[in-house]
């Protein structure tokens, strides 16, 4: 490894070329980063500073050639090197076009900074980028801007930024050139095969626009391969995989995909900031053939993933289910959805079975939302759901797993779902359009486009109801209005919301574009009514709820088959509070503690284990071990991370104790409770912040 400190002029001077590896990300600096660089140059010159450090460049030297161009594979620093080259191009072009008097001339910049004199083809240029960036940069370096008309590129945008800055500072050309030369860079040149390029790349604290998790993963997968292998895998697998993601939000979507991919593979959810580290552990010690298999697997799952998020499928039913998944914002289910799509790809399930499982996932998420069950457990439920699948009885095992979910993970039964659907304020839920569209289009051969309609309250929202509506509803009109206004029995769709407004029911029904003319299934009951009061609202609510139970169906599985799965699940002993040896004192301590934990968050649920009582959100927050004179509390955190001003925690990381975490508290007196709860809060918030 050779490390030299220098400036851009020294680094680029000579017959040499920096080549961007095919797997590197495209040029990504925005105007914001260019403005920072420009301001550094101006400030340095104004303050007469000798130098200003702007970062490092890391490259791998290719085999030295006795003649011709010495080439370097650029593995870090392309953003800085490219941006400084754009500044040099703008400076050269200004000097050529204006002929202004300056100590530096355009030909010197061209010879020393941009091109290798006497060389041809790609060898002529000191910097070779990848993809579309390559052609744009060469056209700029060759002063061939006519070929860049109608081209959208960050390279072109940033070149024009520097061009404008130079034109606004024509009296300071020499100072700009001089100050640019004071920008200090560390040039690190590695020897292929002898230096660990990946480790060095990761250890650098680079300035500028940081690499995303997907950038880091791509570099990790391909950097260690020989150039020929890099090119083969990148062109055949990695580049097509990246091409599956649409341009808008591409990086963030790829990062989310990689996290979900790892969740599916690992059966747990990696922290957002540790995706790259988790991927390295997952993919460690892979040979070339294994790298190819890994990239093939990633590409396949990216196809399932992007088909879901972009709603792409030749099967209309599956595409419609993708639309429902989007309506319900079911991103937490993507790890499991990728798994079942892969099972279909491997012919473990039929397309019909895939459709049925997708429908069950939609129904599960929707029923829970209507019943108001907190969503915080859904990500873990779907992350581990594949563990319940029996490949010899795939569909039944999925159905049984859904039916046997209990407590805060339950699949709400028809009874619970109907009760919530009848009485809940649906108007203020984000899923109301989805609900009404689904009911309207259920069994409808000519589905409506929801965008053409708006929500209509049959009984108006106005709390100061007209005398006609008061007479319609009766003496207790205020109570009816308050209780039923936003419930399903009073909600429908119309294309004439403004015209209907607060009109009496008979007018809404018969007017142009009213309920009679609408021809919507949602209004089939409404048009038959002469009046609209409590009885009609409740009867329509019951009719629509019965339809909702059919649309968002509970899993159907034969009782004898379910019993087989219940027997397997029943092999694990079940515990409750009677399973522990409480006495009067420890029972009091426990009751006070549980009350405080319940007040902390409704997301925390009790789970009785053989040797302790666990309180968990997604994972354990605190575990309670019942002893003779006290309760021992296991705090699920690293001991060093706990703020403990009262010194009530003990470090048990080196001791064998029941429960989770490195910290233990002996709880023997109610007066300790305020301090204990401060520690438990830290454990809960630590878990919440990790998602």
XYZ file of C-alpha atoms in Angstrom:
691
model
C 0.000 0.000 0.000
C 1.362 3.399 -1.023
C -0.001 6.536 0.666
C 0.752 10.007 -0.678
C -0.617 13.414 0.222
C -1.054 15.762 -2.707
C -3.435 17.949 -4.679
C -5.594 17.280 -7.718
C -2.908 18.537 -10.091
C -0.267 16.184 -8.706
C -2.621 13.190 -8.665
C -3.755 13.612 -12.287
C -0.416 14.722 -13.739
C 1.330 12.165 -15.932
C 0.202 9.528 -18.411
C -2.335 7.781 -16.197
C -5.993 6.893 -16.020
C -8.420 6.329 -13.146
C -11.117 3.801 -14.077
C -14.311 3.411 -12.112
C -15.143 -0.282 -11.495
C -18.312 -1.423 -13.211
C -20.041 -2.100 -9.876
C -19.554 1.429 -8.472
C -22.591 3.649 -8.075
C -23.263 6.407 -10.587
C -22.060 9.941 -9.976
C -24.359 11.239 -7.252
C -23.165 14.609 -5.947
C -25.839 17.293 -5.999
C -25.453 21.051 -6.355
C -25.338 21.187 -2.541
C -22.042 19.261 -2.384
C -20.604 21.309 -5.281
C -21.527 24.545 -3.529
C -19.741 23.349 -0.377
C -16.620 22.598 -2.426
C -16.782 25.988 -4.154
C -17.231 27.796 -0.838
C -14.198 25.942 0.551
C -12.151 27.184 -2.412
C -13.330 30.803 -2.013
C -12.894 30.814 1.776
C -9.418 29.328 1.557
C -8.289 31.980 -0.916
C -9.917 34.842 1.012
C -8.248 33.706 4.243
C -4.963 32.992 2.452
C -4.886 29.440 3.862
C -2.128 27.118 2.719
C -4.317 24.035 2.307
C -7.683 22.447 3.016
C -8.179 18.673 3.363
C -11.126 17.377 1.293
C -10.774 13.613 1.659
C -9.082 10.600 0.172
C -8.841 8.657 -3.050
C -8.343 4.887 -2.900
C -7.298 2.949 -5.975
C -5.808 -0.370 -7.006
C -2.846 -0.154 -9.371
C -3.152 -2.384 -12.401
C -0.061 -4.151 -13.710
C 2.583 -1.540 -14.527
C 3.178 -0.997 -18.246
C 6.625 0.001 -19.606
C 4.889 2.278 -22.110
C 1.395 3.656 -22.492
C -1.131 4.601 -19.826
C -0.731 3.477 -16.202
C -4.214 2.515 -15.017
C -5.742 2.605 -11.560
C -9.041 1.043 -10.479
C -10.777 3.749 -8.406
C -12.611 2.159 -5.459
C -13.224 5.255 -3.332
C -13.183 8.986 -4.017
C -14.881 9.035 -7.409
C -17.287 11.790 -6.321
C -14.445 14.154 -5.357
C -12.219 13.298 -8.320
C -15.099 13.629 -10.801
C -16.325 16.920 -9.310
C -12.863 18.492 -9.347
C -12.496 17.355 -12.965
C -15.804 19.063 -13.821
C -14.438 22.264 -12.266
C -11.320 21.946 -14.443
C -13.461 21.420 -17.565
C -15.513 24.531 -16.762
C -12.319 26.537 -16.159
C -10.698 25.305 -19.396
C -13.803 26.049 -21.456
C -14.108 29.560 -20.016
C -10.485 30.331 -20.902
C -10.928 28.984 -24.436
C -14.215 30.793 -25.062
C -13.295 34.194 -23.602
C -9.556 34.352 -24.266
C -9.191 36.230 -20.988
C -5.694 36.947 -19.747
C -4.586 34.522 -17.047
C -1.406 32.876 -15.805
C -2.907 29.455 -16.469
C -3.941 28.587 -20.024
C -6.618 26.225 -21.316
C -4.187 23.868 -23.068
C -2.258 23.292 -19.851
C -5.434 22.255 -18.014
C -6.401 20.017 -20.934
C -2.982 18.298 -21.083
C -2.314 17.941 -17.377
C -5.776 17.482 -15.846
C -8.107 15.923 -18.395
C -6.341 14.075 -21.181
C -3.329 11.923 -21.954
C -1.675 13.544 -24.959
C -1.044 11.257 -27.925
C -3.339 8.472 -26.691
C -6.448 7.312 -28.518
C -9.862 5.921 -27.612
C -10.624 5.625 -23.915
C -6.912 5.879 -23.111
C -7.057 9.563 -24.090
C -8.959 10.452 -20.896
C -7.610 10.529 -17.374
C -10.963 9.556 -15.859
C -13.319 6.840 -17.127
C -16.721 6.548 -15.436
C -19.367 3.825 -15.800
C -22.684 3.515 -17.606
C -24.257 6.656 -19.028
C -21.889 8.792 -16.926
C -18.965 7.637 -19.065
C -20.292 9.138 -22.307
C -21.464 12.361 -20.633
C -18.050 12.955 -19.035
C -16.158 12.204 -22.278
C -18.395 14.620 -24.222
C -17.703 17.312 -21.611
C -13.958 16.614 -21.559
C -13.921 16.706 -25.390
C -15.908 19.966 -25.437
C -18.603 18.219 -27.432
C -21.593 19.719 -25.637
C -23.895 19.524 -28.688
C -24.258 15.792 -28.007
C -25.571 16.589 -24.537
C -28.683 18.466 -25.660
C -31.777 17.100 -23.867
C -29.554 14.926 -21.646
C -30.431 14.846 -17.936
C -27.336 14.179 -15.845
C -25.896 15.269 -12.506
C -22.551 15.645 -14.304
C -24.039 18.218 -16.673
C -25.909 20.020 -13.880
C -22.762 20.348 -11.784
C -20.629 21.387 -14.771
C -23.127 24.193 -15.444
C -22.996 25.164 -11.755
C -19.209 25.639 -11.908
C -19.501 27.370 -15.279
C -21.874 29.913 -13.744
C -19.631 30.464 -10.715
C -16.584 31.071 -12.922
C -18.484 33.498 -15.176
C -19.507 35.437 -12.067
C -15.879 35.653 -10.909
C -13.998 36.424 -14.152
C -11.491 38.636 -12.353
C -10.329 35.803 -10.126
C -9.524 33.004 -12.609
C -5.917 32.633 -11.454
C -6.995 32.667 -7.807
C -9.590 29.961 -8.468
C -6.946 27.788 -10.126
C -4.451 28.471 -7.349
C -6.959 27.773 -4.570
C -8.066 24.529 -6.221
C -4.446 23.413 -6.100
C -4.463 23.978 -2.336
C -7.195 21.357 -1.846
C -5.380 18.518 -0.132
C -6.114 14.853 -0.908
C -4.691 11.593 0.386
C -4.044 9.207 -2.499
C -3.955 5.581 -1.329
C -2.748 3.077 -3.920
C -3.224 -0.619 -3.106
C -1.555 -3.635 -4.617
C -3.981 -6.113 -6.135
C -3.985 -9.343 -4.156
C -1.855 -8.127 -1.261
C -3.965 -5.356 0.316
C -7.482 -5.879 1.692
C -9.286 -3.327 -0.453
C -12.667 -3.985 1.162
C -11.403 -3.475 4.725
C -9.590 -0.269 3.777
C -12.631 0.975 1.871
C -14.882 0.435 4.908
C -12.499 2.051 7.392
C -12.311 5.371 5.546
C -14.311 8.229 6.998
C -15.149 9.719 3.619
C -16.567 13.201 3.290
C -19.289 14.063 0.785
C -22.424 12.078 0.041
C -22.388 8.829 2.039
C -22.819 5.413 0.533
C -26.163 3.707 1.024
C -26.515 0.149 2.313
C -27.145 -1.062 -1.248
C -23.975 0.714 -2.453
C -21.938 -0.962 0.280
C -23.447 -4.385 -0.379
C -22.773 -4.127 -4.113
C -19.154 -3.163 -3.458
C -18.766 -6.001 -0.937
C -20.160 -8.629 -3.306
C -18.097 -7.598 -6.331
C -14.961 -5.840 -5.084
C -13.057 -9.009 -4.171
C -13.545 -10.637 -7.580
C -11.211 -10.458 -10.547
C -12.247 -7.809 -13.123
C -13.524 -10.439 -15.594
C -15.708 -12.046 -12.901
C -16.886 -8.636 -11.695
C -17.994 -7.750 -15.187
C -19.757 -11.075 -15.763
C -21.767 -11.009 -12.521
C -22.507 -7.294 -12.667
C -23.748 -7.381 -16.260
C -25.768 -10.599 -16.006
C -27.164 -10.332 -12.478
C -26.525 -7.190 -10.418
C -27.244 -4.537 -13.052
C -30.510 -6.256 -14.156
C -31.492 -6.502 -10.472
C -30.957 -2.771 -9.929
C -32.859 -2.086 -13.152
C -35.987 -3.626 -11.611
C -36.298 -0.580 -9.323
C -37.750 2.579 -10.810
C -35.611 5.727 -10.857
C -37.603 7.644 -8.247
C -36.449 6.673 -4.722
C -34.293 3.921 -6.224
C -31.624 3.902 -3.503
C -34.074 3.927 -0.591
C -36.166 1.165 -2.193
C -33.090 -0.987 -2.743
C -32.035 -0.444 0.869
C -35.500 -1.459 2.067
C -35.427 -4.518 -0.188
C -32.071 -5.672 1.180
C -33.321 -5.324 4.745
C -36.452 -7.332 3.927
C -34.362 -9.907 2.057
C -32.165 -10.395 5.126
C -35.238 -10.524 7.381
C -36.611 -13.353 5.246
C -33.311 -15.243 5.291
C -32.434 -14.704 8.967
C -35.926 -14.920 10.466
C -35.342 -11.686 12.380
C -35.313 -7.984 11.538
C -31.865 -6.360 11.206
C -31.532 -2.839 12.538
C -31.668 -0.286 9.754
C -28.147 0.965 10.412
C -26.709 -2.561 10.546
C -28.021 -3.964 7.242
C -24.583 -3.920 5.653
C -22.920 -5.607 8.642
C -25.660 -8.242 8.763
C -25.285 -8.884 5.038
C -21.537 -9.407 5.382
C -22.092 -11.992 8.093
C -24.761 -13.710 6.012
C -22.679 -13.766 2.820
C -19.230 -14.416 4.310
C -16.809 -16.982 2.876
C -18.461 -17.223 -0.545
C -16.527 -18.535 -3.566
C -17.081 -17.190 -7.080
C -19.708 -19.848 -7.764
C -21.414 -19.077 -4.462
C -21.329 -15.328 -5.210
C -23.044 -16.072 -8.513
C -25.694 -18.148 -6.710
C -26.142 -15.435 -4.082
C -26.593 -12.723 -6.722
C -29.033 -14.945 -8.634
C -31.070 -15.404 -5.458
C -31.020 -11.653 -4.730
C -32.104 -10.895 -8.312
C -34.981 -13.397 -8.112
C -36.255 -11.966 -4.847
C -35.861 -8.404 -6.131
C -38.155 -9.413 -9.002
C -40.846 -10.645 -6.576
C -40.356 -7.517 -4.471
C -40.608 -5.000 -7.302
C -43.558 -6.824 -8.853
C -45.387 -6.278 -5.550
C -44.471 -2.620 -5.016
C -45.044 -1.658 -8.678
C -48.132 -3.923 -8.974
C -46.805 -5.895 -11.944
C -48.305 -9.287 -12.820
C -49.982 -10.805 -15.850
C -52.606 -12.375 -13.576
C -55.361 -9.811 -12.904
C -56.246 -11.355 -9.534
C -52.655 -11.190 -8.268
C -52.228 -7.650 -9.581
C -55.421 -6.622 -7.770
C -54.062 -8.175 -4.560
C -50.863 -6.148 -4.992
C -53.069 -3.034 -5.170
C -54.752 -4.030 -1.907
C -51.348 -4.611 -0.293
C -50.407 -1.067 -1.317
C -53.731 0.338 -0.053
C -53.145 -1.280 3.336
C -49.440 -0.278 3.448
C -48.404 -3.845 4.160
C -44.643 -3.329 3.794
C -44.060 -5.324 6.999
C -45.307 -8.431 5.189
C -42.808 -8.222 2.316
C -40.266 -10.705 3.775
C -42.974 -13.389 3.951
C -44.511 -12.384 0.612
C -41.124 -12.822 -1.072
C -40.846 -16.267 0.505
C -44.187 -17.504 -0.833
C -43.451 -16.086 -4.298
C -40.169 -18.005 -4.272
C -42.066 -21.129 -3.260
C -44.321 -20.610 -6.277
C -41.269 -20.063 -8.494
C -39.881 -23.401 -7.251
C -43.275 -25.072 -7.893
C -43.890 -25.852 -4.227
C -47.286 -24.154 -4.479
C -49.612 -23.519 -7.400
C -50.660 -20.089 -8.600
C -54.088 -20.673 -7.033
C -52.434 -21.454 -3.679
C -50.242 -18.355 -3.986
C -53.387 -16.272 -4.534
C -55.084 -17.823 -1.509
C -52.103 -17.136 0.777
C -51.815 -13.541 -0.487
C -55.520 -13.093 0.237
C -55.087 -14.488 3.764
C -52.254 -12.009 4.434
C -54.426 -9.110 3.263
C -57.380 -10.305 5.340
C -55.196 -10.727 8.424
C -53.778 -7.206 8.256
C -57.142 -5.626 7.424
C -59.139 -7.388 10.152
C -56.543 -6.412 12.744
C -56.684 -2.757 11.639
C -60.480 -2.686 11.945
C -60.292 -4.282 15.399
C -57.761 -1.659 16.469
C -55.026 -4.178 17.323
C -51.613 -2.407 17.514
C -49.426 -3.024 14.472
C -46.089 -3.130 16.300
C -45.987 -6.943 16.361
C -46.756 -7.437 12.664
C -43.160 -7.082 11.472
C -41.959 -9.858 13.768
C -44.992 -12.025 12.974
C -44.274 -11.911 9.244
C -40.503 -12.176 9.749
C -40.907 -15.559 11.444
C -44.072 -16.820 9.741
C -42.217 -19.061 7.272
C -41.104 -21.178 10.252
C -44.678 -22.484 10.541
C -44.789 -23.790 6.967
C -44.747 -27.511 6.213
C -43.777 -27.954 2.598
C -45.634 -31.293 2.369
C -48.852 -29.544 3.455
C -48.053 -25.946 2.495
C -51.465 -24.261 2.281
C -52.972 -26.001 5.307
C -49.913 -25.201 7.411
C -50.268 -21.497 6.521
C -53.989 -21.529 7.362
C -53.382 -23.356 10.646
C -50.609 -20.936 11.585
C -52.960 -17.977 11.077
C -55.798 -19.607 13.044
C -53.517 -20.592 15.927
C -52.065 -17.105 16.391
C -53.181 -15.845 19.778
C -53.017 -12.913 22.140
C -51.767 -9.709 20.457
C -50.913 -11.653 17.251
C -54.408 -13.062 16.715
C -56.340 -13.250 13.430
C -59.661 -11.690 14.564
C -62.610 -14.081 14.309
C -65.815 -13.258 12.425
C -67.481 -12.279 15.702
C -64.743 -9.839 16.774
C -64.386 -8.425 13.275
C -68.147 -7.915 12.846
C -68.467 -6.175 16.210
C -65.707 -3.694 15.325
C -66.828 -3.191 11.717
C -70.390 -2.363 12.799
C -69.512 0.188 15.445
C -66.182 1.734 14.499
C -65.745 5.262 13.186
C -64.540 4.279 9.701
C -64.671 7.772 8.225
C -61.477 8.804 9.995
C -59.517 5.682 9.071
C -57.081 5.846 6.154
C -58.631 2.691 4.685
C -62.178 3.989 4.109
C -61.796 4.423 0.341
C -60.336 0.921 0.171
C -63.245 -0.478 2.228
C -65.987 1.114 0.114
C -64.229 0.254 -3.145
C -63.848 -3.378 -2.038
C -67.507 -3.703 -1.027
C -68.698 -2.021 -4.228
C -66.531 -4.193 -6.480
C -67.145 -7.483 -4.660
C -68.635 -9.733 -7.319
C -69.033 -6.724 -9.615
C -68.240 -7.538 -13.261
C -67.744 -3.837 -14.022
C -65.503 -2.501 -11.194
C -65.715 1.206 -10.467
C -62.751 3.567 -10.406
C -62.720 4.983 -6.885
C -60.986 8.155 -8.095
C -64.263 9.236 -9.765
C -66.151 9.264 -6.455
C -66.027 10.937 -3.052
C -67.249 9.860 0.394
C -70.830 10.774 1.174
C -72.548 10.800 4.576
C -76.178 9.872 3.916
C -77.131 11.537 7.211
C -75.168 14.831 6.876
C -72.108 15.721 8.956
C -73.456 19.151 9.930
C -74.101 19.017 13.687
C -76.771 21.706 13.258
C -79.110 19.448 11.286
C -81.990 20.931 9.320
C -85.544 20.565 10.616
C -86.199 17.962 7.891
C -83.348 15.778 9.140
C -84.344 16.240 12.782
C -87.847 15.075 11.929
C -86.372 12.162 9.939
C -84.284 10.954 12.864
C -86.799 11.585 15.654
C -86.604 13.041 19.141
C -83.198 11.548 19.974
C -81.636 12.836 16.744
C -78.568 14.199 18.552
C -77.669 10.805 20.053
C -78.224 9.023 16.720
C -76.155 11.605 14.872
C -73.278 11.319 17.351
C -73.283 7.503 17.480
C -73.892 6.599 13.833
C -72.588 9.474 11.691
C -69.211 7.967 10.747
C -70.139 4.273 10.897
C -70.409 1.981 7.879
C -74.224 2.077 7.824
C -74.196 5.815 7.018
C -71.292 5.961 4.542
C -71.372 5.572 0.782
C -69.846 6.895 -2.446
C -71.148 9.560 -4.796
C -70.009 11.631 -7.743
C -72.202 14.520 -6.520
C -71.013 15.190 -2.978
C -71.144 18.993 -3.318
C -74.623 18.982 -4.860
C -76.019 16.658 -2.165
C -74.557 18.606 0.743
C -77.092 18.731 3.636
C -80.182 18.112 1.503
C -83.047 16.030 2.961
C -82.931 12.289 2.360
C -85.707 12.309 -0.244
C -83.832 14.956 -2.280
C -80.550 13.049 -2.096
C -82.310 9.957 -3.298
C -84.202 11.411 -6.259
C -82.042 14.343 -7.430
C -79.993 14.202 -10.645
C -77.002 12.035 -9.883
C -78.618 10.985 -6.598
C -78.741 7.542 -5.065
C -81.371 6.248 -7.529
C -79.307 7.270 -10.555
C -75.941 6.212 -9.136
C -76.376 2.492 -9.913
C -73.818 1.663 -7.200
C -74.183 -1.606 -5.294
C -73.437 0.353 -2.127
C -76.720 2.212 -2.635
C -78.927 -0.755 -3.567
C -80.423 -0.817 -0.052
C -80.579 2.979 0.249
C -82.744 3.535 -2.850
C -85.459 1.208 -1.477
C -85.947 3.262 1.693
C -88.558 5.954 2.215
C -86.856 7.275 5.328
C -83.337 7.360 6.767
C -83.164 6.915 10.543
C -81.618 4.649 13.157
C -83.338 1.466 11.967
C -82.204 1.935 8.356
C -78.615 2.820 9.327
C -78.322 -0.270 11.536
C -79.947 -2.606 9.022
C -77.656 -1.416 6.216
C -74.655 -1.729 8.562
C -75.551 -5.366 9.236
C -75.899 -6.077 5.501
C -72.541 -4.495 4.693
C -70.855 -6.232 7.626
C -72.052 -9.601 6.369
C -70.479 -8.772 3.017
C -67.264 -7.645 4.711
C -66.982 -11.023 6.473
C -67.108 -12.715 3.058
C -64.683 -10.285 1.410
C -62.050 -10.377 4.172
C -62.588 -14.039 4.997
C -61.313 -15.912 8.036
C -59.119 -18.920 7.168
C -61.149 -22.031 6.416
C -59.501 -25.294 7.432
C -61.005 -28.684 8.240
C -61.277 -29.290 11.984
C -59.442 -32.623 11.877
C -56.501 -30.999 10.064
C -56.426 -28.055 12.472
C -56.389 -30.489 15.405
C -53.205 -32.054 14.039
C -51.490 -28.668 14.111
C -52.982 -27.869 17.523
C -51.512 -31.102 18.841
C -48.057 -30.102 17.617
C -48.410 -26.647 19.150
C -49.813 -28.173 22.341
C -46.640 -30.156 22.931
C -45.190 -26.990 24.478
C -46.472 -26.626 28.073
C -48.651 -23.595 28.727
C -47.984 -21.408 31.765
C -49.926 -18.694 33.608
C -49.466 -16.698 36.820
C -50.542 -19.728 38.897
C -47.407 -21.503 37.659
C -45.161 -19.395 39.928
C -44.538 -19.617 43.663
C -45.786 -16.195 44.780
C -46.183 -15.365 48.468
C -48.062 -12.393 49.917
C -45.037 -10.068 49.700
C -43.870 -10.987 46.173
C -47.467 -10.974 44.955
C -47.824 -7.336 46.091
C -44.529 -6.379 44.448
C -45.592 -8.063 41.223
C -49.024 -6.399 41.138
C -47.527 -2.933 41.595
C -44.890 -3.580 38.923
C -47.384 -4.890 36.370
C -49.612 -1.836 36.848
C -46.662 0.439 36.089
C -45.634 -1.568 33.020
C -49.227 -1.458 31.721
C -49.185 2.346 32.111
C -45.889 2.545 30.221
C -47.280 1.184 26.935
C -50.184 -0.934 25.702
C -47.715 -2.490 23.244
C -45.995 -4.416 26.050
C -47.621 -7.808 26.613
C -47.140 -10.428 29.317
C -45.847 -13.879 28.270
C -45.550 -16.556 30.946
C -42.541 -18.843 30.482
C -41.452 -21.856 32.511
C -38.866 -20.024 34.607
C -39.841 -16.366 34.325
C -42.575 -13.927 33.291
C -41.610 -11.996 30.161
C -42.888 -8.536 29.265
C -42.287 -7.948 25.573
C -43.098 -5.625 22.717
C -41.343 -7.055 19.667
C -38.788 -8.720 21.945
C -38.368 -8.951 25.710
C -38.225 -5.652 27.585
C -37.964 -7.052 31.115
C -38.227 -10.566 32.580
C -39.484 -11.247 36.125
C -38.069 -14.163 38.117
C -40.058 -14.949 41.268
C -37.928 -15.571 44.377
C -38.756 -16.121 48.060
C -38.205 -12.567 49.332
C -37.983 -10.523 46.166
C -38.473 -10.393 42.417
C -35.383 -10.469 40.244
C -35.751 -8.361 37.109
C -33.688 -9.115 34.003
C -33.338 -5.958 31.879
C -32.879 -6.711 28.166
C -30.049 -4.244 27.508
C -26.282 -4.219 27.560
C -25.133 -3.204 31.029
C -22.868 -0.465 29.651
C -25.804 1.202 27.865
C -27.956 1.696 30.968
C -28.195 5.036 32.735
C -28.412 4.023 36.414
C -27.823 6.999 38.755
C -29.222 5.025 41.740
C -26.871 2.077 41.080
C -29.659 -0.482 41.371
C -28.481 -2.624 38.429
C -26.006 -5.479 38.656
C -23.848 -6.573 35.719
C -24.669 -10.259 35.117
C -23.113 -10.547 31.648
C -20.580 -13.079 32.950
C -23.055 -14.952 35.170
C -25.523 -17.688 34.279
C -28.946 -16.231 35.096
C -32.462 -16.781 33.765
C -33.897 -13.982 31.645
C -32.570 -11.782 28.852
C -30.003 -9.014 28.951
C -26.857 -8.132 30.872
C -28.447 -6.240 33.783
C -30.299 -7.523 36.827
C -32.270 -5.714 39.558
C -33.333 -7.193 42.886
C -36.790 -5.710 43.591
C -37.678 -6.202 47.261
C -39.454 -2.996 48.308
C -42.203 -0.894 46.645
C -40.133 2.254 47.237
C -37.723 1.030 44.530
C -40.423 1.100 41.860
C -39.928 4.668 40.468
C -36.219 3.980 39.890
C -36.917 0.534 38.432
C -39.428 1.962 35.960
C -36.854 4.463 34.696
C -34.617 1.504 33.798
C -37.488 -0.455 32.191
C -38.408 2.630 30.128
C -34.864 2.690 28.749
C -35.175 -0.952 27.683
C -38.518 -0.310 25.983
C -37.346 2.835 24.168
C -34.102 1.147 23.144
C -36.141 -1.550 21.414
C -38.523 0.950 19.799
C -35.624 3.084 18.505
C -33.926 0.063 16.907
C -36.700 -0.401 14.323
